CSV table of C-alpha atoms in Angstrom, one decimal:
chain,number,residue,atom,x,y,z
A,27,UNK,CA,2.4,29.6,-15.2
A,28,UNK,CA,3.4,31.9,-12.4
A,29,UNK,CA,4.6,35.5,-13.3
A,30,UNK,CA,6.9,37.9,-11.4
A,31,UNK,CA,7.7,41.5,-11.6
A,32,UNK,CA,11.3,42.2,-13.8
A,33,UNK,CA,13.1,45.2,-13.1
A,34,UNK,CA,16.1,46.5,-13.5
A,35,UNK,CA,19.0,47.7,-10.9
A,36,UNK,CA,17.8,51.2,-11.0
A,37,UNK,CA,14.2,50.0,-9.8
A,38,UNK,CA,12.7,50.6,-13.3
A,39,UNK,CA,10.3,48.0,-14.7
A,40,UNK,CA,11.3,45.6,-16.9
A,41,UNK,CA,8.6,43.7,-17.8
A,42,UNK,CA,7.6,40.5,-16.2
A,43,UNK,CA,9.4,37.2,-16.0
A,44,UNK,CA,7.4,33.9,-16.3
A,45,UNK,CA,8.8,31.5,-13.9
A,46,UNK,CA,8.8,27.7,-14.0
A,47,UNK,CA,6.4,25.7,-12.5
A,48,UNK,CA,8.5,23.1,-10.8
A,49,UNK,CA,9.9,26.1,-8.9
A,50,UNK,CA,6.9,28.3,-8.4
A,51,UNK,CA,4.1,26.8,-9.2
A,52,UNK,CA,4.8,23.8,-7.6
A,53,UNK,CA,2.4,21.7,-4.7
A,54,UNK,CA,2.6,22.8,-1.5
A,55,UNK,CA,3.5,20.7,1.3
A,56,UNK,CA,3.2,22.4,4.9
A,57,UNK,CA,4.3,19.0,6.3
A,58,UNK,CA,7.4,19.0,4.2
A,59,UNK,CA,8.2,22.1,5.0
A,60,UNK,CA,7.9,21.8,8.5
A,61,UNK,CA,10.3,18.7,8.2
A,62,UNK,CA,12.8,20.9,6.3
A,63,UNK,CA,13.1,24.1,9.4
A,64,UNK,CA,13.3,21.2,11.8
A,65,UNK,CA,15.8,19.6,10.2
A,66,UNK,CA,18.0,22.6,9.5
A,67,UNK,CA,17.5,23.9,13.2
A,68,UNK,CA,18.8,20.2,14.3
A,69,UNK,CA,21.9,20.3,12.3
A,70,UNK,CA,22.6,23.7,13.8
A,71,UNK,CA,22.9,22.3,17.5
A,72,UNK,CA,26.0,21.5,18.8
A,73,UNK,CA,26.7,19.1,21.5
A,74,UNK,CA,29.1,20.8,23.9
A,75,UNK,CA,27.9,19.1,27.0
A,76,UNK,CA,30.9,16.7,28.4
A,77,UNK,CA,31.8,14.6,31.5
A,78,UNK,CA,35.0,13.6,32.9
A,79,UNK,CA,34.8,9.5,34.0
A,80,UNK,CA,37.0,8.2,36.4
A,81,UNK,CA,39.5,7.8,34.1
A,82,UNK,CA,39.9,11.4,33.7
A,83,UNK,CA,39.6,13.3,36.2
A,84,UNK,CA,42.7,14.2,38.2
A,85,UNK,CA,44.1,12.5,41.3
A,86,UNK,CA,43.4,8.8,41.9
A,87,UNK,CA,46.8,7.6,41.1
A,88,UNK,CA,47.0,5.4,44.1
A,89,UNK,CA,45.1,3.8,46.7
A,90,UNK,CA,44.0,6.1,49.4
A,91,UNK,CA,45.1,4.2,52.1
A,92,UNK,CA,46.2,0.3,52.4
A,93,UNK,CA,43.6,-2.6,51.5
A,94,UNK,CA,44.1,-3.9,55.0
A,95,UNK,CA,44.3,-3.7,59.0
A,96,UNK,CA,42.5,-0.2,58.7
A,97,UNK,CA,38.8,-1.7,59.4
A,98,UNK,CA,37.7,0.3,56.3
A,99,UNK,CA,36.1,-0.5,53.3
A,100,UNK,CA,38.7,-1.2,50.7
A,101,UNK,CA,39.4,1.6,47.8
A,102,UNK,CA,40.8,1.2,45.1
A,103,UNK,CA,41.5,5.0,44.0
A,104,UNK,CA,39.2,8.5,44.8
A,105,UNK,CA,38.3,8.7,41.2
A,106,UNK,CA,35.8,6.3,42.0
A,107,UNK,CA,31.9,8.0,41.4
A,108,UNK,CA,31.0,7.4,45.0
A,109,UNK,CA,34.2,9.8,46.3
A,110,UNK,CA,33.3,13.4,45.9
A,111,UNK,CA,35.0,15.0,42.8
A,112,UNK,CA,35.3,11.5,41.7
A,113,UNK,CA,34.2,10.7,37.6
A,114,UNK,CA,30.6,10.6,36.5
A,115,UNK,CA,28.8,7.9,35.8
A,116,UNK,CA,26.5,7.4,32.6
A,117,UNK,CA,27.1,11.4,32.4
A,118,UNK,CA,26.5,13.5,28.8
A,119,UNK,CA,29.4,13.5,26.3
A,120,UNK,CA,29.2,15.1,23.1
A,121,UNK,CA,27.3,13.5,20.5
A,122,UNK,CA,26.4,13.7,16.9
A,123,UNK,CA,22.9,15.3,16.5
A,124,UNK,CA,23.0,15.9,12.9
A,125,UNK,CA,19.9,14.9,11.0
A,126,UNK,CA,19.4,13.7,7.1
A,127,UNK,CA,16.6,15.2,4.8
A,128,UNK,CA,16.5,13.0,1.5
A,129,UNK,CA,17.5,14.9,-1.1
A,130,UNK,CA,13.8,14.7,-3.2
A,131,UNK,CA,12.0,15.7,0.2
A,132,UNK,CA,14.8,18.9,0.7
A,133,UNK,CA,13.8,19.8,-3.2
A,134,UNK,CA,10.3,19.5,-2.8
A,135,UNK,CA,10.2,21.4,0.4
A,136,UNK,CA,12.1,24.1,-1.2
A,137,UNK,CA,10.0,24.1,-4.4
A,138,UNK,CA,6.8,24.6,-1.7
A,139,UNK,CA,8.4,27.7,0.3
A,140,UNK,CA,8.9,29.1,-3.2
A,141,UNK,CA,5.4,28.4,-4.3
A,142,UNK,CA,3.8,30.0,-1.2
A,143,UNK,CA,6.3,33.6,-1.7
A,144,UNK,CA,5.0,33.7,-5.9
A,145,UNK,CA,1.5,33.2,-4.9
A,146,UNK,CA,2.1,36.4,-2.0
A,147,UNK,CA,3.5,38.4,-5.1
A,148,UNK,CA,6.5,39.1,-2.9
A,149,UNK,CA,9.4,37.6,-5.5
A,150,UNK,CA,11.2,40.4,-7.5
A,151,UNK,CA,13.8,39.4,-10.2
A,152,UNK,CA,16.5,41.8,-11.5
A,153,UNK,CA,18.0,41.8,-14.2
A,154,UNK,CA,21.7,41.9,-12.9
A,155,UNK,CA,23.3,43.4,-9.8
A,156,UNK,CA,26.7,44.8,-9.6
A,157,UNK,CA,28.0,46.8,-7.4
A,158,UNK,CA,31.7,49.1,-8.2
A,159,UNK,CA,32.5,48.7,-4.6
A,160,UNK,CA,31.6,47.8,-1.0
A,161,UNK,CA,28.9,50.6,0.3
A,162,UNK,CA,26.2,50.2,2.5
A,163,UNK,CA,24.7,53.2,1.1
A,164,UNK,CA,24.4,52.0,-2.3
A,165,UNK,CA,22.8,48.6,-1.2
A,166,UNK,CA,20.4,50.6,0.9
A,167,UNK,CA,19.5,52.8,-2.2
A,168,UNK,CA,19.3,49.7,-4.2
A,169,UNK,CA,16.1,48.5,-2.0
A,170,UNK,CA,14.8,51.2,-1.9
A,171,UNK,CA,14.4,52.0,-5.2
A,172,UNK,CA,12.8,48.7,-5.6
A,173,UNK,CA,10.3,49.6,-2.8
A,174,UNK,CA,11.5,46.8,-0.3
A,175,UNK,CA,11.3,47.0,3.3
A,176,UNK,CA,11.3,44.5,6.1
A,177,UNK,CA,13.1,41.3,6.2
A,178,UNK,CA,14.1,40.5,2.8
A,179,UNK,CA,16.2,37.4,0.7
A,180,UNK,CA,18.4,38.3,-2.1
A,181,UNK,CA,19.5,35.3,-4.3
A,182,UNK,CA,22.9,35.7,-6.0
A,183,UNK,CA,24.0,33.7,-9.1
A,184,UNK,CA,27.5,33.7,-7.9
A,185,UNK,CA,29.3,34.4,-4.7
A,186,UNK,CA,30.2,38.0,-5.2
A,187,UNK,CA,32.1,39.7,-1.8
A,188,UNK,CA,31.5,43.2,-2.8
A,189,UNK,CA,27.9,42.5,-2.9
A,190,UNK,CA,27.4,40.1,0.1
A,191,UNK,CA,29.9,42.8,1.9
A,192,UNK,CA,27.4,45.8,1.0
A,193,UNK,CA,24.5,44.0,2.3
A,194,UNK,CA,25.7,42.5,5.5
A,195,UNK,CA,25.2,45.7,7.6
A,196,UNK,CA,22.2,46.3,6.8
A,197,UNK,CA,19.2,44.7,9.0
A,198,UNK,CA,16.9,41.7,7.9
A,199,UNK,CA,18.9,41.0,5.0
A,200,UNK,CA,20.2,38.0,4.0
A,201,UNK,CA,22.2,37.1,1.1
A,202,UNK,CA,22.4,33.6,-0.5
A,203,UNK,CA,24.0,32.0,-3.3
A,204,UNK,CA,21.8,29.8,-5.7
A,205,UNK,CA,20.8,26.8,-5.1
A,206,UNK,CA,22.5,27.0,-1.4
A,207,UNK,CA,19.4,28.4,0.6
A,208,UNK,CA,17.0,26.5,3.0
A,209,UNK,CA,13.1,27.1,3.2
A,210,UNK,CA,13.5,28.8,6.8
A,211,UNK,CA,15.6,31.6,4.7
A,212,UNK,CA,12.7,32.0,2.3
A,213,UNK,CA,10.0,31.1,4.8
A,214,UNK,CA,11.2,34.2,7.1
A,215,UNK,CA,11.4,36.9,4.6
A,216,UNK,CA,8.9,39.2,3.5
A,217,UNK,CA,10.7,40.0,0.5
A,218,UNK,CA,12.6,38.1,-2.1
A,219,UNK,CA,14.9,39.8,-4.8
A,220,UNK,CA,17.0,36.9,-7.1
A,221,UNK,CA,18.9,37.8,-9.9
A,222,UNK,CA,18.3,36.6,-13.0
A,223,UNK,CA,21.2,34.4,-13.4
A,224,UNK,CA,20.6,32.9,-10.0
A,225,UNK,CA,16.8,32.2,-11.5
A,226,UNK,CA,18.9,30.1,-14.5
A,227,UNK,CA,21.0,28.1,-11.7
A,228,UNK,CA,18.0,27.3,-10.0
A,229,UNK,CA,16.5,25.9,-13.2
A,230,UNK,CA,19.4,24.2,-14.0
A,231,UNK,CA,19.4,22.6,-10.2
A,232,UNK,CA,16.1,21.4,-10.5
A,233,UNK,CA,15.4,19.9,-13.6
A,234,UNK,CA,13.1,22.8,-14.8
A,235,UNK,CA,12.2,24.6,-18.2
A,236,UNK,CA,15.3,27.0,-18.5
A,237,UNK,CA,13.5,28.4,-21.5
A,238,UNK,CA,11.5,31.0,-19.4
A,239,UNK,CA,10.2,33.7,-22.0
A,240,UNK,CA,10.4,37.8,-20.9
A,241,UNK,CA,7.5,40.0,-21.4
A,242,UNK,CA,7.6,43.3,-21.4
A,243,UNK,CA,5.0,45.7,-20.4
């Protein structure tokens, strides 16, 4: 079973944590996971594109001159596509362009970008973080007594403010509360730091051993 390095807030060791299989040591799926980004970067478009029809755009309320006796072709209103600033036809309007992920493939997918960040050795679990109150400083100090640089994911537990707030100014670091993370947030860090009670949500989530054993060195 995959293993992972315990420690404690202060950056002393605290063993090793063995982590559940379904989670870390599950199969990896490039494919799936290449499904999952895609999916998450199509949800996060939004359609703004719009155009007015002839039913919109201003003007047109009456005929531009009369239907007869003028040797003209006869109009109807100057709304009409063919009249300049007239509606558009067939033109963009916003549209839906959010796309579903079954919820087994999502899992799985997640499951793989986890596998692929155990085997690196790049997944640090603490015991608990608390912090007294918002500081940058102290969150800075915090990774770097644990040695971390570079882009890095921390995995809450719970949704804590003080602690999301502490982190949020720092650079390449992103904070996420258990289970609600996608495989492009643990795909593009070099790090990974989750609490230990955000380990038990995520074994709770998906259906794994939550009997994980502590050893300490």
């Amino acid at each position: 079973m995959p293993n992972a390095t315990l420690k404690k807030q202060d950056g002393a060791s605290a063993g090793s944590v063995v982590l559940s299989d379904k989670l870390f040591g599950a199969k990896v799926t490039p494919g799936l996971m290449h499904q999952a980004v895609l999916n998450e970067a199509t949800n996060s478009r939004q359609d703004t594109r719009n155009t007015k029809t002839r039913g919109e755009v201003a003007g047109g309320g009456r005929k531009p001159y009369k239907q007869k006796g003028t040797g003209r072709a006869r109009q109807g209103t100057i709304s009409a596509p063919h009249y300049r600033h007239g509606g558009i036809v067939f033109g963009p309007h916003p549209r839906d362009l959010s796309a579903k992920l079954p919820k087994k493939a999502r899992r799985a997918a997640v499951a793989s970008a986890l596998t692929v960040k155990a085997s690196e050795g790049v997944v640090t679990v603490i015991e608990a973080l608390t912090f007294d109150t918002i500081s940058t400083k102290t969150a800075a100090a915090f990774l770097a007594g644990l040695g971390i640089t570079g882009k890095t994911l921390v995995i809450l537990g719970e949704h804590t403010p003080v602690i999301y707030k502490s982190f949020r100014n720092i650079p390449g670091i992103e904070v996420r509360v258990a289970p609600a993370f996608s495989v492009r947030d643990v795909m593009d860090a070099t790090q990974i730091v989750i609490v230990k009670s955000a380990l038990d949500v995520l074994n709770a989530q998906f259906g794994a051993d939550s009997s994980d054993k502590e050893t300490t060195v």
